[in-house]
């Protein structure tokens, strides 16, 4: 199949395939691109090729027709599986593909699918795989969401692009079912806590700070739901136990880490009066369901991956050694997080109207 011109203009109803990112927060931010594409071509369906874990997130995005599971795990090349999927996708008649990751392997399926226009940033030797290669100007596109959205615009569009905030749909009936299953029948206002960070401990506010905050929130008449994956279960138990011991409020602390599906977490987070979170994927989920949010940054920076919400209070100290983007504090002191006091978070919650 002959390569399409980078100026190729797909028909108004021709579908688009987006190769999505591999992290929860990045997938939520990618919805800004989907919104931009849908606004430009309302009749053009959008399908997203992504890791299997992300399909429940994509199902909550009104702009996405289908989530298609990537036939390879994170970091796996799996050339044969990508070739087979590409051949299967030829029947879908995609006129355009947008490849968000910058790896070579991420561009293989659109090429195998024979999609005429294949857009992405210059990356790992992707000549021949992409035929609309964009240069990434980090001075104009500082934020991840800006970089994603810009790929959905014409090459000569002004930068940085306007950003449409993510909005995940909530399933109220599924939330009722989850609350019943988990015994979440306490009528008191809920504060959600998200103490985990898949990337590493340099992004995690100290657990004893979370426990101190939790104890104070219990005294203020709130109940607490702790969210996270299975790896965060132990951290959630430490927070719950310490807070309950300090207040005799154990029945008002629910450690949900590892106890919910991702879809259930979306629905339950949407029921919180407010959320306190490290810079994590669930932080972006909280922003996308419109919850008042206190976002705590350490080794990362809100200049790069801010919560895309008008209801967020960002706590970031920007000390001289940050952002380092390290998984573990290279200096061993974690001052970027330890110097954010519990009182700072309480004041942020008060500004949000949650206290």
PDB file of N, CA, C and O in Angstrom, residues 9-10 17 24 35 53 56 65 76 87 96 103 109 115-116 135 139 167 180 182 187-188 283 300 324 328 342:
ATOM      1  N   UNK A   9      -6.150  14.046   4.452  1.00  0.00           N
ATOM      2  CA  UNK A   9      -7.295  14.438   5.264  1.00  0.00           C
ATOM      3  C   UNK A   9      -8.319  13.317   5.233  1.00  0.00           C
ATOM      4  O   UNK A   9      -9.018  13.150   4.235  1.00  0.00           O
ATOM      5  N   UNK A  10      -8.441  12.519   6.319  1.00  0.00           N
ATOM      6  CA  UNK A  10      -9.370  11.400   6.313  1.00  0.00           C
ATOM      7  C   UNK A  10     -10.806  11.886   6.117  1.00  0.00           C
ATOM      8  O   UNK A  10     -11.163  13.000   6.502  1.00  0.00           O
ATOM      9  N   UNK A  17      -7.485   4.948  14.688  1.00  0.00           N
ATOM     10  CA  UNK A  17      -6.913   4.058  15.701  1.00  0.00           C
ATOM     11  C   UNK A  17      -5.848   4.831  16.469  1.00  0.00           C
ATOM     12  O   UNK A  17      -4.947   5.420  15.874  1.00  0.00           O
ATOM     13  N   UNK A  24      -1.938   4.138  33.985  1.00  0.00           N
ATOM     14  CA  UNK A  24      -3.307   4.590  34.259  1.00  0.00           C
ATOM     15  C   UNK A  24      -3.434   6.095  34.047  1.00  0.00           C
ATOM     16  O   UNK A  24      -4.324   6.574  33.339  1.00  0.00           O
ATOM     17  N   UNK A  35     -11.009  13.676  22.972  1.00  0.00           N
ATOM     18  CA  UNK A  35     -11.992  14.759  22.912  1.00  0.00           C
ATOM     19  C   UNK A  35     -11.691  15.710  21.751  1.00  0.00           C
ATOM     20  O   UNK A  35     -12.608  16.179  21.062  1.00  0.00           O
ATOM     21  N   UNK A  53      -5.434  -4.077  30.999  1.00  0.00           N
ATOM     22  CA  UNK A  53      -5.890  -3.478  32.257  1.00  0.00           C
ATOM     23  C   UNK A  53      -6.645  -2.181  32.023  1.00  0.00           C
ATOM     24  O   UNK A  53      -7.475  -1.769  32.838  1.00  0.00           O
ATOM     25  N   UNK A  56     -11.218  -1.114  31.120  1.00  0.00           N
ATOM     26  CA  UNK A  56     -12.296  -0.516  31.929  1.00  0.00           C
ATOM     27  C   UNK A  56     -12.252   1.005  31.952  1.00  0.00           C
ATOM     28  O   UNK A  56     -13.303   1.650  32.056  1.00  0.00           O
ATOM     29  N   UNK A  65     -14.987   4.306  20.862  1.00  0.00           N
ATOM     30  CA  UNK A  65     -15.912   3.270  20.409  1.00  0.00           C
ATOM     31  C   UNK A  65     -15.519   1.914  20.963  1.00  0.00           C
ATOM     32  O   UNK A  65     -16.339   1.206  21.555  1.00  0.00           O
ATOM     33  N   UNK A  76       7.233  -6.245  26.133  1.00  0.00           N
ATOM     34  CA  UNK A  76       7.385  -7.403  25.252  1.00  0.00           C
ATOM     35  C   UNK A  76       7.308  -6.968  23.791  1.00  0.00           C
ATOM     36  O   UNK A  76       6.454  -6.177  23.414  1.00  0.00           O
ATOM     37  N   UNK A  87      -2.939  -7.568  10.888  1.00  0.00           N
ATOM     38  CA  UNK A  87      -3.658  -8.144   9.751  1.00  0.00           C
ATOM     39  C   UNK A  87      -5.166  -8.204  10.026  1.00  0.00           C
ATOM     40  O   UNK A  87      -5.984  -7.949   9.144  1.00  0.00           O
ATOM     41  N   UNK A  96      -6.547   6.487   9.671  1.00  0.00           N
ATOM     42  CA  UNK A  96      -5.494   7.214  10.377  1.00  0.00           C
ATOM     43  C   UNK A  96      -5.153   6.483  11.670  1.00  0.00           C
ATOM     44  O   UNK A  96      -6.029   5.912  12.326  1.00  0.00           O
ATOM     45  N   UNK A 103       8.129   4.324  21.285  1.00  0.00           N
ATOM     46  CA  UNK A 103       8.934   3.141  21.003  1.00  0.00           C
ATOM     47  C   UNK A 103       8.684   2.629  19.592  1.00  0.00           C
ATOM     48  O   UNK A 103       7.644   2.912  18.981  1.00  0.00           O
ATOM     49  N   UNK A 109       1.837  -2.295  14.864  1.00  0.00           N
ATOM     50  CA  UNK A 109       0.481  -2.723  14.511  1.00  0.00           C
ATOM     51  C   UNK A 109      -0.152  -1.807  13.465  1.00  0.00           C
ATOM     52  O   UNK A 109      -0.721  -2.309  12.476  1.00  0.00           O
ATOM     53  N   UNK A 115      -2.623   1.011   7.666  1.00  0.00           N
ATOM     54  CA  UNK A 115      -3.336   2.282   7.862  1.00  0.00           C
ATOM     55  C   UNK A 115      -2.596   3.370   7.094  1.00  0.00           C
ATOM     56  O   UNK A 115      -1.385   3.543   7.251  1.00  0.00           O
ATOM     57  N   UNK A 116      -3.282   4.126   6.246  1.00  0.00           N
ATOM     58  CA  UNK A 116      -2.585   5.040   5.326  1.00  0.00           C
ATOM     59  C   UNK A 116      -1.801   6.150   6.012  1.00  0.00           C
ATOM     60  O   UNK A 116      -0.690   6.466   5.582  1.00  0.00           O
ATOM     61  N   UNK A 135       8.192  16.438  15.185  1.00  0.00           N
ATOM     62  CA  UNK A 135       9.269  16.769  16.108  1.00  0.00           C
ATOM     63  C   UNK A 135       8.657  17.242  17.422  1.00  0.00           C
ATOM     64  O   UNK A 135       7.729  18.055  17.424  1.00  0.00           O
ATOM     65  N   UNK A 139       9.827  22.729  24.682  1.00  0.00           N
ATOM     66  CA  UNK A 139       9.631  24.088  25.181  1.00  0.00           C
ATOM     67  C   UNK A 139       8.198  24.560  24.947  1.00  0.00           C
ATOM     68  O   UNK A 139       7.671  25.371  25.708  1.00  0.00           O
ATOM     69  N   UNK A 167     -13.069  13.410  31.331  1.00  0.00           N
ATOM     70  CA  UNK A 167     -14.324  13.196  32.054  1.00  0.00           C
ATOM     71  C   UNK A 167     -14.693  11.723  31.948  1.00  0.00           C
ATOM     72  O   UNK A 167     -15.139  11.278  30.896  1.00  0.00           O
ATOM     73  N   UNK A 180     -22.284  -2.318  48.542  1.00  0.00           N
ATOM     74  CA  UNK A 180     -22.921  -3.412  49.282  1.00  0.00           C
ATOM     75  C   UNK A 180     -21.929  -4.549  49.499  1.00  0.00           C
ATOM     76  O   UNK A 180     -21.842  -5.105  50.604  1.00  0.00           O
ATOM     77  N   UNK A 182     -18.724  -4.442  49.684  1.00  0.00           N
ATOM     78  CA  UNK A 182     -17.615  -4.055  50.552  1.00  0.00           C
ATOM     79  C   UNK A 182     -18.069  -3.556  51.918  1.00  0.00           C
ATOM     80  O   UNK A 182     -17.241  -3.196  52.752  1.00  0.00           O
ATOM     81  N   UNK A 187     -23.038   6.510  56.435  1.00  0.00           N
ATOM     82  CA  UNK A 187     -23.508   7.705  55.728  1.00  0.00           C
ATOM     83  C   UNK A 187     -22.608   8.921  55.866  1.00  0.00           C
ATOM     84  O   UNK A 187     -22.848   9.941  55.209  1.00  0.00           O
ATOM     85  N   UNK A 188     -21.561   8.854  56.702  1.00  0.00           N
ATOM     86  CA  UNK A 188     -20.710  10.026  56.904  1.00  0.00           C
ATOM     87  C   UNK A 188     -19.944  10.386  55.629  1.00  0.00           C
ATOM     88  O   UNK A 188     -19.671   9.518  54.798  1.00  0.00           O
ATOM     89  N   UNK A 283      -4.807   9.463  41.069  1.00  0.00           N
ATOM     90  CA  UNK A 283      -4.976  10.912  41.186  1.00  0.00           C
ATOM     91  C   UNK A 283      -5.651  11.457  39.937  1.00  0.00           C
ATOM     92  O   UNK A 283      -6.570  12.284  40.007  1.00  0.00           O
ATOM     93  N   UNK A 300       8.327  14.189  41.203  1.00  0.00           N
ATOM     94  CA  UNK A 300       7.769  14.637  39.918  1.00  0.00           C
ATOM     95  C   UNK A 300       7.309  16.087  40.057  1.00  0.00           C
ATOM     96  O   UNK A 300       7.491  16.712  41.102  1.00  0.00           O
ATOM     97  N   UNK A 324      13.426  15.503  40.446  1.00  0.00           N
ATOM     98  CA  UNK A 324      14.516  14.620  40.005  1.00  0.00           C
ATOM     99  C   UNK A 324      13.990  13.452  39.184  1.00  0.00           C
ATOM    100  O   UNK A 324      14.766  12.770  38.519  1.00  0.00           O
ATOM    101  N   UNK A 328      13.542   6.396  43.694  1.00  0.00           N
ATOM    102  CA  UNK A 328      13.963   6.446  45.101  1.00  0.00           C
ATOM    103  C   UNK A 328      14.783   7.713  45.278  1.00  0.00           C
ATOM    104  O   UNK A 328      15.610   8.040  44.415  1.00  0.00           O
ATOM    105  N   UNK A 342       1.154  17.812  57.514  1.00  0.00           N
ATOM    106  CA  UNK A 342      -0.246  17.411  57.578  1.00  0.00           C
ATOM    107  C   UNK A 342      -1.150  18.638  57.601  1.00  0.00           C
ATOM    108  O   UNK A 342      -2.208  18.669  56.956  1.00  0.00           O
TER     109      UNK A 342
END
